[in-house]
Amino acid sequence: MRLSTPPFAPADTDVTDVDFLASTYYTEGDPHALWTHLRAHEPVHHFTPSDGREPFWVVTRHADVSRVLKDHSVFSSRRGTMLCIIDLSMPDIASDQMMPDTDPPRHGQLRDPLNRVMTPRAVAAQEETIRGIVREMLEPALDGEVFDLAQAALMFPMAFTGSMMGLPRETWDRMSRLTTMTIAYDDPEYMEKAPKPTLRQAHHELFSFFSDEIARRDRTDPGDDLIGILLRMSLEGEPLTERQIMLNCYSLLLGANVTTPHVVSTTALAMAEHPDQFRAIQENPQLRGTAMEELLRWSSPASHFMRYATADVELGGRTIRAGDPVSVWLGSANRDERVFKDPFTFDVARRPNRHIAFGVGPHYCIGSGLARLALRLFLDEFAERVEKVELAGEPVHLASNFVAGFKHLPVRLTPRAGTAPARSFAAAGAVA
Ligand code: HEM
């Protein structure tokens, strides 16, 4: 998704022809221009797809987005939370089974045990592992050659979720690709034959990986990793079924893999575009905390989430009817001029920064602590080991209506004196 800034051309703000479902709109159109227009003139917009699929609402202001995400009694997650190629009027097979597709109190039964593995203490225990992974990812980029940071970053979360879920190392490359296929099913570099078969293939393979992993575990002693916890959990007094375990493995893996890499890529891009801000975080490590939050706001990798109204409700001057699908756009909320001073200015010292890149309310990202740790370690290593970042080609965006991110980001990094290159983990990112 293009991270554009004003002034926007009037042509970029014409709502009439926009297809909010089309992944290409987010790579070729100018969503930030459109969202700015919608926030000002039609903050709760009704969109009817031209291909007969179910209409839905498009909510763009920070206050309205937050209200929808917080109020689960009126805006339910039970019918699914993502726009995708499947018709919204179809039943959601994960409804009430997969944590993101549940409402409280059932949601808490799935979330509380998983939360215990995500406590700050549990997350902090991962620090040295993740720092090592970050170093390995950066090392091949420091030899002065052109390096595709986006490709290397796509593998980055696998290295910590893969270990936290106890998944065999030899499956990580494929799992990383499969998770990208689920959200970029019509991107030519990820599509296999056609969009729907791509989505089906990705789901089929991911679920067989999880099924094999579950079969491999000893049910009496399934281990302390995330799959082990799911194997020990119960829902309304009954152990989770294999399907429920697989769905929740899927949501954890997807949650990490399709978001975190794009903040990593945005870090490199933002530092190339704002060398003064890069200098500031190199010289003042105390700025790196606010810088990381600004990078989350700036990139907002999870672009939208969905809810379904359970009752008639007024929002932004419009009446949403019971049963209507409602999409909320986090990338727009995070540029809302009502909340952020100069929202289109990238400012590593921004404070306050009330971004909602991790959402808000009961479904607030369960992996936020882990993601923050990983991103902070990346920022530290990047600031300490890289002297200068230059773009060595055009960034290429991932075609997706769900994720704002990159599939290629060619950069040339100048190492800081004393950082020796070496090779390993992210050789995948090296451009031949
Ligand atoms: C920069 C990285 C990340 C971003 C921007 C992000 C964003 C989000 C957002 C906006 C939500 C709220 C969804 C909703 O309201 O329906 C969410 C939920 C979730 N995230 Fe993340 N996420 C990130 C990293 C992670 C990681 C590392 C994991 C796994 C370890 C993860 C797993 C999940 C799960 C399972 C949920 C559902 C929580 C629930 O339903 O209670 N995410 N994430």
Short mmCIF file of C-alpha atoms and ligand atoms in Angstrom, two decimals:
data_model
loop_
_atom_site.label_atom_id
_atom_site.label_comp_id
_atom_site.label_asym_id
_atom_site.label_seq_id
_atom_site.Cartn_x
_atom_site.Cartn_y
_atom_site.Cartn_z
CA MET A 1 0.00 0.00 0.00
CA ARG A 2 1.34 3.36 -0.97
CA LEU A 3 2.24 5.48 2.07
CA SER A 4 1.41 8.72 0.29
CA THR A 5 1.26 12.22 1.78
CA PRO A 6 -0.73 15.37 0.86
CA PRO A 7 -1.34 17.34 -1.26
CA PHE A 8 -3.54 14.77 -2.95
CA ALA A 9 -4.82 15.15 -6.51
CA PRO A 10 -8.65 15.49 -6.70
CA ALA A 11 -8.72 12.40 -8.96
CA ASP A 12 -7.35 10.35 -6.07
CA THR A 13 -10.31 11.25 -3.87
CA ASP A 14 -13.16 10.23 -6.15
CA VAL A 15 -15.06 7.62 -4.16
CA THR A 16 -17.52 6.64 -6.86
CA ASP A 17 -15.30 4.22 -8.77
CA VAL A 18 -13.32 2.79 -5.89
CA ASP A 19 -13.56 -0.95 -5.34
CA PHE A 20 -12.71 -1.36 -1.66
CA LEU A 21 -12.29 -5.10 -2.16
CA ALA A 22 -9.82 -4.92 -5.05
CA SER A 23 -6.28 -5.67 -3.89
CA THR A 24 -4.90 -3.69 -6.81
CA TYR A 25 -6.57 -0.54 -5.49
CA TYR A 26 -4.17 -0.65 -2.54
CA THR A 27 -1.09 -0.96 -4.77
CA GLU A 28 -2.08 1.22 -7.72
CA GLY A 29 -4.62 3.61 -6.22
CA ASP A 30 -4.05 6.08 -3.41
CA PRO A 31 -5.86 4.81 -0.31
CA HIS A 32 -4.47 7.53 1.98
CA ALA A 33 -5.89 10.23 -0.29
CA LEU A 34 -9.25 8.46 -0.36
CA TRP A 35 -9.37 7.87 3.40
CA THR A 36 -8.50 11.52 4.05
CA HIS A 37 -11.42 12.51 1.85
CA LEU A 38 -13.75 10.02 3.55
CA ARG A 39 -12.74 11.13 7.06
CA ALA A 40 -13.61 14.70 6.12
CA HIS A 41 -16.80 14.15 4.11
CA GLU A 42 -18.25 10.70 4.66
CA PRO A 43 -16.64 9.01 7.66
CA VAL A 44 -19.12 6.12 7.57
CA HIS A 45 -19.49 5.22 3.91
CA HIS A 46 -21.71 2.53 2.42
CA PHE A 47 -20.05 0.48 -0.31
CA THR A 48 -21.86 -1.83 -2.75
CA PRO A 49 -19.55 -4.11 -4.77
CA SER A 50 -20.39 -4.12 -8.47
CA ASP A 51 -20.11 -7.93 -8.72
CA GLY A 52 -23.14 -8.66 -6.57
CA ARG A 53 -21.29 -9.41 -3.38
CA GLU A 54 -22.76 -8.17 -0.09
CA PRO A 55 -22.49 -4.41 0.58
CA PHE A 56 -20.56 -3.25 3.65
CA TRP A 57 -19.77 -0.09 5.60
CA VAL A 58 -16.37 1.60 5.47
CA VAL A 59 -15.45 3.39 8.72
CA THR A 60 -12.42 5.69 8.63
CA ARG A 61 -12.27 8.00 11.70
CA HIS A 62 -10.22 7.04 14.77
CA ALA A 63 -13.15 7.59 17.20
CA ASP A 64 -15.61 5.53 15.13
CA VAL A 65 -13.09 2.75 14.43
CA SER A 66 -12.29 2.53 18.15
CA ARG A 67 -15.96 2.46 19.10
CA VAL A 68 -16.66 -0.43 16.71
CA LEU A 69 -13.66 -2.44 17.96
CA LYS A 70 -14.48 -1.84 21.63
CA ASP A 71 -18.22 -2.50 21.59
CA HIS A 72 -18.49 -6.23 20.96
CA SER A 73 -22.14 -6.34 22.04
CA VAL A 74 -23.19 -4.19 19.04
CA PHE A 75 -20.31 -5.02 16.68
CA SER A 76 -19.70 -8.75 16.77
CA SER A 77 -16.68 -10.73 15.55
CA ARG A 78 -18.61 -14.00 15.31
CA ARG A 79 -19.19 -13.90 11.55
CA GLY A 80 -15.54 -13.23 10.69
CA THR A 81 -13.18 -10.29 10.81
CA MET A 82 -11.62 -10.01 7.35
CA LEU A 83 -12.93 -8.94 3.97
CA CYS A 84 -11.79 -11.46 1.46
CA ILE A 85 -12.77 -12.93 -1.86
CA ILE A 86 -15.37 -15.15 -0.27
CA ASP A 87 -18.84 -13.61 -0.19
CA LEU A 88 -19.53 -11.94 3.16
CA SER A 89 -22.99 -13.48 3.16
CA MET A 90 -21.45 -16.99 3.37
CA PRO A 91 -21.24 -18.59 6.84
CA ASP A 92 -17.83 -18.31 8.53
CA ILE A 93 -16.48 -21.80 9.30
CA ALA A 94 -14.32 -20.41 12.12
CA SER A 95 -17.24 -18.72 13.86
CA ASP A 96 -17.12 -19.35 17.63
CA GLN A 97 -14.17 -21.74 17.11
CA MET A 98 -11.20 -19.46 16.42
CA MET A 99 -10.38 -16.75 18.98
CA PRO A 100 -10.62 -13.74 16.62
CA ASP A 101 -14.07 -14.95 15.48
CA THR A 102 -15.60 -15.12 18.96
CA ASP A 103 -17.19 -12.56 21.29
CA PRO A 104 -16.82 -12.36 25.08
CA PRO A 105 -17.33 -14.32 27.27
CA ARG A 106 -16.42 -17.29 24.99
CA HIS A 107 -13.54 -15.23 23.62
CA GLY A 108 -11.95 -15.03 27.11
CA GLN A 109 -11.98 -18.82 27.47
CA LEU A 110 -9.76 -19.09 24.41
CA ARG A 111 -7.67 -15.99 25.06
CA ASP A 112 -6.82 -16.21 28.78
CA PRO A 113 -4.69 -19.39 28.65
CA LEU A 114 -2.84 -18.13 25.54
CA ASN A 115 -2.30 -14.77 27.24
CA ARG A 116 -0.33 -16.50 29.94
CA VAL A 117 2.34 -17.48 27.38
CA MET A 118 2.42 -13.92 26.12
CA THR A 119 3.08 -12.15 29.45
CA PRO A 120 5.87 -9.55 29.43
CA ARG A 121 8.04 -12.03 31.37
CA ALA A 122 7.44 -14.87 28.92
CA VAL A 123 8.07 -12.54 26.00
CA ALA A 124 11.24 -11.12 27.56
CA ALA A 125 12.62 -14.66 27.75
CA GLN A 126 12.68 -14.63 23.93
CA GLU A 127 14.93 -11.55 23.77
CA GLU A 128 18.29 -13.18 23.11
CA THR A 129 16.82 -15.59 20.54
CA ILE A 130 15.14 -12.76 18.66
CA ARG A 131 18.23 -10.53 18.82
CA GLY A 132 20.24 -13.36 17.28
CA ILE A 133 17.65 -13.73 14.52
CA VAL A 134 17.70 -9.99 13.81
CA ARG A 135 21.50 -10.06 13.53
CA GLU A 136 21.38 -13.01 11.17
CA MET A 137 18.75 -11.24 9.08
CA LEU A 138 20.82 -8.07 8.80
CA GLU A 139 24.23 -9.58 8.26
CA PRO A 140 23.88 -10.50 4.59
CA ALA A 141 22.51 -7.02 3.97
CA LEU A 142 25.67 -5.39 5.26
CA ASP A 143 28.03 -6.44 2.47
CA GLY A 144 27.34 -3.31 0.40
CA GLU A 145 25.35 -5.17 -2.28
CA VAL A 146 21.69 -4.56 -3.14
CA PHE A 147 19.55 -6.50 -0.68
CA ASP A 148 15.82 -7.23 -0.79
CA LEU A 149 14.91 -6.46 2.79
CA ALA A 150 11.19 -7.18 2.27
CA GLN A 151 11.89 -10.78 1.25
CA ALA A 152 14.14 -11.34 4.26
CA ALA A 153 11.61 -9.69 6.59
CA LEU A 154 8.80 -12.00 5.41
CA MET A 155 10.64 -14.87 7.13
CA PHE A 156 11.45 -12.91 10.29
CA PRO A 157 8.34 -13.69 12.44
CA MET A 158 8.47 -17.37 11.48
CA ALA A 159 11.73 -17.55 13.36
CA PHE A 160 10.06 -16.68 16.66
CA THR A 161 6.49 -17.95 16.17
CA GLY A 162 7.92 -21.12 14.61
CA SER A 163 9.87 -21.75 17.81
CA MET A 164 7.07 -20.65 20.12
CA MET A 165 4.75 -23.08 18.37
CA GLY A 166 7.38 -25.80 18.22
CA LEU A 167 7.12 -26.11 14.42
CA PRO A 168 9.97 -27.97 12.67
CA ARG A 169 12.53 -25.60 11.08
CA GLU A 170 12.26 -27.27 7.67
CA THR A 171 8.59 -26.19 7.41
CA TRP A 172 9.18 -22.47 8.07
CA ASP A 173 9.91 -21.31 4.51
CA ARG A 174 6.79 -22.93 3.13
CA MET A 175 4.62 -21.77 6.05
CA SER A 176 5.79 -18.22 5.60
CA ARG A 177 4.87 -18.34 1.90
CA LEU A 178 1.52 -20.00 2.63
CA THR A 179 0.53 -17.34 5.17
CA THR A 180 1.35 -14.63 2.61
CA MET A 181 -0.75 -16.52 0.04
CA THR A 182 -3.78 -16.29 2.37
CA ILE A 183 -3.79 -12.49 2.25
CA ALA A 184 -2.26 -11.89 -1.21
CA TYR A 185 -4.16 -14.59 -3.11
CA ASP A 186 -4.32 -12.56 -6.32
CA ASP A 187 -0.83 -11.09 -6.20
CA PRO A 188 0.89 -12.53 -9.31
CA GLU A 189 3.93 -13.57 -7.25
CA TYR A 190 1.80 -15.50 -4.75
CA MET A 191 -1.23 -16.62 -6.76
CA GLU A 192 -1.32 -20.27 -7.80
CA LYS A 193 -3.61 -20.54 -10.88
CA ALA A 194 -6.42 -18.29 -9.58
CA PRO A 195 -7.33 -16.43 -6.37
CA LYS A 196 -9.81 -18.93 -4.87
CA PRO A 197 -7.63 -22.03 -5.50
CA THR A 198 -4.68 -20.12 -3.99
CA LEU A 199 -6.61 -19.47 -0.80
CA ARG A 200 -7.84 -23.08 -0.70
CA GLN A 201 -4.33 -24.48 -1.30
CA ALA A 202 -2.81 -22.27 1.40
CA HIS A 203 -5.47 -23.26 3.94
CA HIS A 204 -5.21 -26.94 3.00
CA GLU A 205 -1.42 -27.06 3.40
CA LEU A 206 -1.31 -25.00 6.59
CA PHE A 207 -3.97 -27.16 8.20
CA SER A 208 -2.14 -30.36 7.21
CA PHE A 209 1.06 -28.99 8.79
CA PHE A 210 -0.86 -28.32 12.01
CA SER A 211 -2.63 -31.67 11.86
CA ASP A 212 0.74 -33.51 11.53
CA GLU A 213 2.15 -31.49 14.41
CA ILE A 214 -0.84 -32.27 16.64
CA ALA A 215 -0.60 -35.99 15.76
CA ARG A 216 3.11 -35.94 16.67
CA ARG A 217 2.40 -34.70 20.22
CA ASP A 218 1.97 -36.91 23.25
CA ARG A 219 -1.49 -35.84 24.53
CA THR A 220 -0.51 -36.60 28.15
CA ASP A 221 2.54 -34.34 27.92
CA PRO A 222 2.09 -32.07 24.88
CA GLY A 223 4.78 -29.53 25.82
CA ASP A 224 4.69 -25.91 27.01
CA ASP A 225 4.73 -24.17 23.66
CA LEU A 226 1.64 -22.61 22.06
CA ILE A 227 0.43 -25.86 20.48
CA GLY A 228 1.00 -27.64 23.80
CA ILE A 229 -1.17 -25.04 25.57
CA LEU A 230 -3.93 -25.41 22.94
CA LEU A 231 -3.83 -29.18 23.42
CA ARG A 232 -4.40 -28.71 27.16
CA MET A 233 -7.11 -26.05 26.84
CA SER A 234 -10.84 -26.53 27.12
CA LEU A 235 -13.89 -24.65 25.91
CA GLU A 236 -17.09 -24.89 27.93
CA GLY A 237 -15.64 -27.82 29.86
CA GLU A 238 -14.61 -29.86 26.78
CA PRO A 239 -11.06 -30.22 25.43
CA LEU A 240 -10.55 -28.32 22.17
CA THR A 241 -11.28 -30.39 19.09
CA GLU A 242 -8.51 -30.91 16.54
CA ARG A 243 -10.27 -28.43 14.26
CA GLN A 244 -10.40 -25.79 16.99
CA ILE A 245 -6.70 -26.30 17.72
CA MET A 246 -5.81 -26.00 14.04
CA LEU A 247 -7.90 -22.84 13.60
CA ASN A 248 -6.24 -21.19 16.58
CA CYS A 249 -2.75 -22.21 15.42
CA TYR A 250 -3.66 -20.62 12.11
CA SER A 251 -4.77 -17.35 13.68
CA LEU A 252 -1.59 -17.08 15.77
CA LEU A 253 0.66 -17.78 12.80
CA LEU A 254 -1.25 -15.47 10.47
CA GLY A 255 -1.40 -12.73 13.12
CA ALA A 256 2.38 -12.66 13.35
CA ASN A 257 3.46 -13.46 9.80
CA VAL A 258 1.36 -11.06 7.77
CA THR A 259 1.97 -7.97 9.91
CA THR A 260 5.40 -7.81 11.59
CA PRO A 261 7.51 -8.01 8.37
CA HIS A 262 5.95 -4.87 6.97
CA VAL A 263 6.93 -2.75 9.97
CA VAL A 264 10.50 -4.00 9.45
CA SER A 265 10.40 -2.98 5.77
CA THR A 266 8.76 0.34 6.62
CA THR A 267 11.58 1.01 9.10
CA ALA A 268 14.20 0.73 6.34
CA LEU A 269 12.10 2.76 3.89
CA ALA A 270 11.31 5.51 6.40
CA MET A 271 14.98 5.77 7.40
CA ALA A 272 16.02 6.01 3.73
CA GLU A 273 13.44 8.74 3.15
CA HIS A 274 14.12 10.63 6.39
CA PRO A 275 17.89 10.52 6.97
CA ASP A 276 17.62 13.29 9.61
CA GLN A 277 15.27 11.11 11.67
CA PHE A 278 17.59 8.14 11.21
CA ARG A 279 20.49 10.24 12.49
CA ALA A 280 18.33 11.22 15.50
CA ILE A 281 17.68 7.61 16.55
CA GLN A 282 21.29 6.62 15.90
CA GLU A 283 22.50 9.40 18.18
CA ASN A 284 19.71 9.22 20.79
CA PRO A 285 18.80 5.64 21.70
CA GLN A 286 16.16 7.04 24.08
CA LEU A 287 14.15 8.09 21.00
CA ARG A 288 13.82 4.51 19.80
CA GLY A 289 10.73 3.74 21.91
CA THR A 290 8.70 6.57 20.39
CA ALA A 291 10.25 5.82 16.99
CA MET A 292 8.95 2.25 17.11
CA GLU A 293 5.43 3.43 17.95
CA GLU A 294 5.62 5.94 15.10
CA LEU A 295 6.70 3.15 12.73
CA LEU A 296 3.67 1.13 13.81
CA ARG A 297 1.38 4.12 13.19
CA TRP A 298 3.09 4.97 9.90
CA SER A 299 2.92 1.43 8.49
CA SER A 300 -0.37 0.21 10.07
CA PRO A 301 0.17 -3.20 8.46
CA ALA A 302 -3.21 -4.65 9.44
CA SER A 303 -5.23 -2.39 7.23
CA HIS A 304 -8.80 -3.29 8.13
CA PHE A 305 -10.90 -5.51 10.38
CA MET A 306 -14.57 -6.46 10.13
CA ARG A 307 -17.47 -6.67 12.52
CA TYR A 308 -21.20 -7.38 12.03
CA ALA A 309 -23.83 -5.17 13.66
CA THR A 310 -26.07 -7.07 16.09
CA ALA A 311 -28.62 -4.22 16.35
CA ASP A 312 -29.54 -1.02 14.53
CA VAL A 313 -27.01 1.61 15.54
CA GLU A 314 -26.08 5.21 14.69
CA LEU A 315 -22.46 5.78 13.70
CA GLY A 316 -21.00 8.92 12.16
CA GLY A 317 -24.49 10.21 11.33
CA ARG A 318 -25.51 7.05 9.45
CA THR A 319 -27.82 4.24 10.54
CA ILE A 320 -26.20 0.82 10.42
CA ARG A 321 -28.80 -1.95 10.39
CA ALA A 322 -28.63 -5.18 12.41
CA GLY A 323 -26.72 -7.77 10.37
CA ASP A 324 -24.76 -5.25 8.29
CA PRO A 325 -21.02 -5.95 7.80
CA VAL A 326 -18.84 -3.08 9.00
CA SER A 327 -15.19 -2.68 7.96
CA VAL A 328 -12.93 -0.41 10.04
CA TRP A 329 -9.72 0.96 8.53
CA LEU A 330 -6.81 1.19 10.95
CA GLY A 331 -4.48 2.82 8.42
CA SER A 332 -6.98 5.64 8.12
CA ALA A 333 -7.63 5.96 11.86
CA ASN A 334 -3.87 6.26 12.34
CA ARG A 335 -3.74 9.33 10.06
CA ASP A 336 -6.81 10.99 11.59
CA GLU A 337 -6.11 14.71 11.89
CA ARG A 338 -8.57 14.88 14.82
CA VAL A 339 -6.18 12.76 16.90
CA PHE A 340 -2.68 13.23 15.46
CA LYS A 341 -0.97 16.58 14.97
CA ASP A 342 0.40 16.71 11.40
CA PRO A 343 -0.59 13.07 10.79
CA PHE A 344 1.30 12.88 7.49
CA THR A 345 4.57 13.91 9.11
CA PHE A 346 6.82 11.02 10.12
CA ASP A 347 8.16 12.01 13.53
CA VAL A 348 10.30 9.61 15.57
CA ALA A 349 9.72 11.77 18.67
CA ARG A 350 5.91 11.86 18.33
CA ARG A 351 4.24 12.01 21.72
CA PRO A 352 1.42 11.39 22.45
CA ASN A 353 0.86 8.72 19.83
CA ARG A 354 -2.55 7.09 20.28
CA HIS A 355 -2.18 4.79 17.27
CA ILE A 356 -4.36 1.71 17.06
CA ALA A 357 -2.13 -0.42 14.83
CA PHE A 358 -2.68 -3.29 17.33
CA GLY A 359 -6.42 -2.60 17.52
CA VAL A 360 -8.28 -1.76 20.73
CA GLY A 361 -10.83 -3.52 22.93
CA PRO A 362 -11.18 -7.24 23.71
CA HIS A 363 -9.35 -8.41 20.57
CA TYR A 364 -6.38 -6.07 21.11
CA CYS A 365 -3.45 -7.90 19.53
CA ILE A 366 -2.40 -10.79 21.75
CA GLY A 367 1.04 -10.76 20.11
CA SER A 368 1.67 -7.03 20.63
CA GLY A 369 4.27 -7.60 23.36
CA LEU A 370 6.17 -10.06 21.21
CA ALA A 371 5.88 -7.85 18.12
CA ARG A 372 7.07 -4.78 20.06
CA LEU A 373 10.06 -6.69 21.41
CA ALA A 374 10.99 -7.98 17.95
CA LEU A 375 10.54 -4.58 16.30
CA ARG A 376 12.46 -2.78 19.02
CA LEU A 377 15.35 -5.23 18.71
CA PHE A 378 15.31 -4.75 14.95
CA LEU A 379 15.36 -0.97 15.34
CA ASP A 380 18.23 -1.14 17.85
CA GLU A 381 20.33 -3.37 15.63
CA PHE A 382 19.50 -1.35 12.54
CA ALA A 383 20.45 1.93 14.21
CA GLU A 384 23.64 0.47 15.70
CA ARG A 385 24.89 -1.44 12.68
CA VAL A 386 23.76 0.63 9.69
CA GLU A 387 25.35 3.98 8.88
CA LYS A 388 23.21 4.86 5.88
CA VAL A 389 20.20 3.38 4.02
CA GLU A 390 19.64 4.00 0.32
CA LEU A 391 16.79 2.76 -1.81
CA ALA A 392 18.25 0.74 -4.69
CA GLY A 393 15.00 0.40 -6.67
CA GLU A 394 11.27 0.95 -6.41
CA PRO A 395 9.55 -0.66 -3.41
CA VAL A 396 7.00 -3.22 -4.63
CA HIS A 397 3.79 -3.48 -2.62
CA LEU A 398 1.96 -6.67 -1.81
CA ALA A 399 -1.43 -6.83 -3.54
CA SER A 400 -3.83 -7.22 -0.64
CA ASN A 401 -6.93 -5.52 0.70
CA PHE A 402 -6.02 -6.66 4.21
CA VAL A 403 -2.29 -6.04 4.62
CA ALA A 404 -0.44 -2.83 3.87
CA GLY A 405 3.00 -4.14 3.06
CA PHE A 406 5.86 -4.88 0.74
CA LYS A 407 7.04 -7.86 -1.23
CA HIS A 408 10.25 -6.25 -2.50
CA LEU A 409 12.32 -3.49 -0.99
CA PRO A 410 15.75 -3.25 -2.65
CA VAL A 411 18.12 -1.36 -0.37
CA ARG A 412 21.82 -0.72 -0.10
CA LEU A 413 23.02 -0.47 3.49
CA THR A 414 26.32 1.11 4.47
CA PRO A 415 27.56 -0.61 7.63
CA ARG A 416 28.74 1.47 10.56
CA ALA A 417 32.44 1.13 11.25
CA GLY A 418 33.18 -2.08 13.14
CA THR A 419 30.22 -4.17 11.85
CA ALA A 420 31.59 -7.16 9.98
CA PRO A 421 29.41 -8.95 7.40
CA ALA A 422 28.66 -12.67 7.77
CA ARG A 423 26.17 -15.00 6.17
CA SER A 424 23.26 -17.21 7.29
CA PHE A 425 19.46 -17.13 8.09
CA ALA A 426 18.22 -14.44 5.71
CA ALA A 427 20.26 -15.31 2.67
CA ALA A 428 16.74 -15.51 1.18
CA GLY A 429 16.83 -11.72 1.02
CA ALA A 430 20.02 -11.45 -1.01
CA VAL A 431 19.34 -10.23 -4.55
CA ALA A 432 21.07 -12.44 -7.11
C1 HEM B 1 3.32 -5.48 14.04
C2 HEM B 1 2.76 -6.64 14.27
C3 HEM B 1 1.29 -6.85 14.52
C4 HEM B 1 0.21 -6.04 14.23
C5 HEM B 1 0.22 -4.67 13.58
C6 HEM B 1 -0.98 -6.75 14.67
C7 HEM B 1 -2.27 -6.24 14.60
C8 HEM B 1 -3.36 -6.82 15.20
C9 HEM B 1 -4.67 -6.22 15.32
C10 HEM B 1 -5.05 -4.84 14.78
C11 HEM B 1 -5.49 -7.09 15.98
C12 HEM B 1 -6.96 -6.86 16.38
C13 HEM B 1 -7.92 -7.68 15.53
C14 HEM B 1 -9.39 -7.40 15.81
O1 HEM B 1 -9.72 -6.45 16.50
O2 HEM B 1 -10.22 -8.18 15.30
C15 HEM B 1 -4.70 -8.27 16.26
C16 HEM B 1 -5.18 -9.40 16.89
C17 HEM B 1 -4.45 -10.56 16.96
N1 HEM B 1 -3.10 -10.72 16.72
FE1 HEM B 1 -1.82 -9.30 16.07
N2 HEM B 1 -0.60 -7.96 15.18
C18 HEM B 1 0.77 -8.05 15.13
C19 HEM B 1 1.55 -9.09 15.60
C20 HEM B 1 1.07 -10.28 16.08
C21 HEM B 1 1.87 -11.40 16.53
C22 HEM B 1 3.40 -11.41 16.62
C23 HEM B 1 0.99 -12.41 16.84
C24 HEM B 1 1.26 -13.81 17.34
C25 HEM B 1 2.20 -14.13 18.15
C26 HEM B 1 -0.35 -11.90 16.63
C27 HEM B 1 -1.52 -12.61 16.81
C28 HEM B 1 -2.78 -12.04 16.91
C29 HEM B 1 -3.98 -12.77 17.28
C30 HEM B 1 -4.07 -14.27 17.56
C31 HEM B 1 -5.02 -11.84 17.33
C32 HEM B 1 -6.48 -12.09 17.74
C33 HEM B 1 -6.64 -11.70 19.19
C34 HEM B 1 -8.06 -11.87 19.71
O3 HEM B 1 -8.95 -12.20 18.94
O4 HEM B 1 -8.24 -11.69 20.92
N3 HEM B 1 -0.26 -10.62 16.17
N4 HEM B 1 -3.41 -8.07 15.79
#
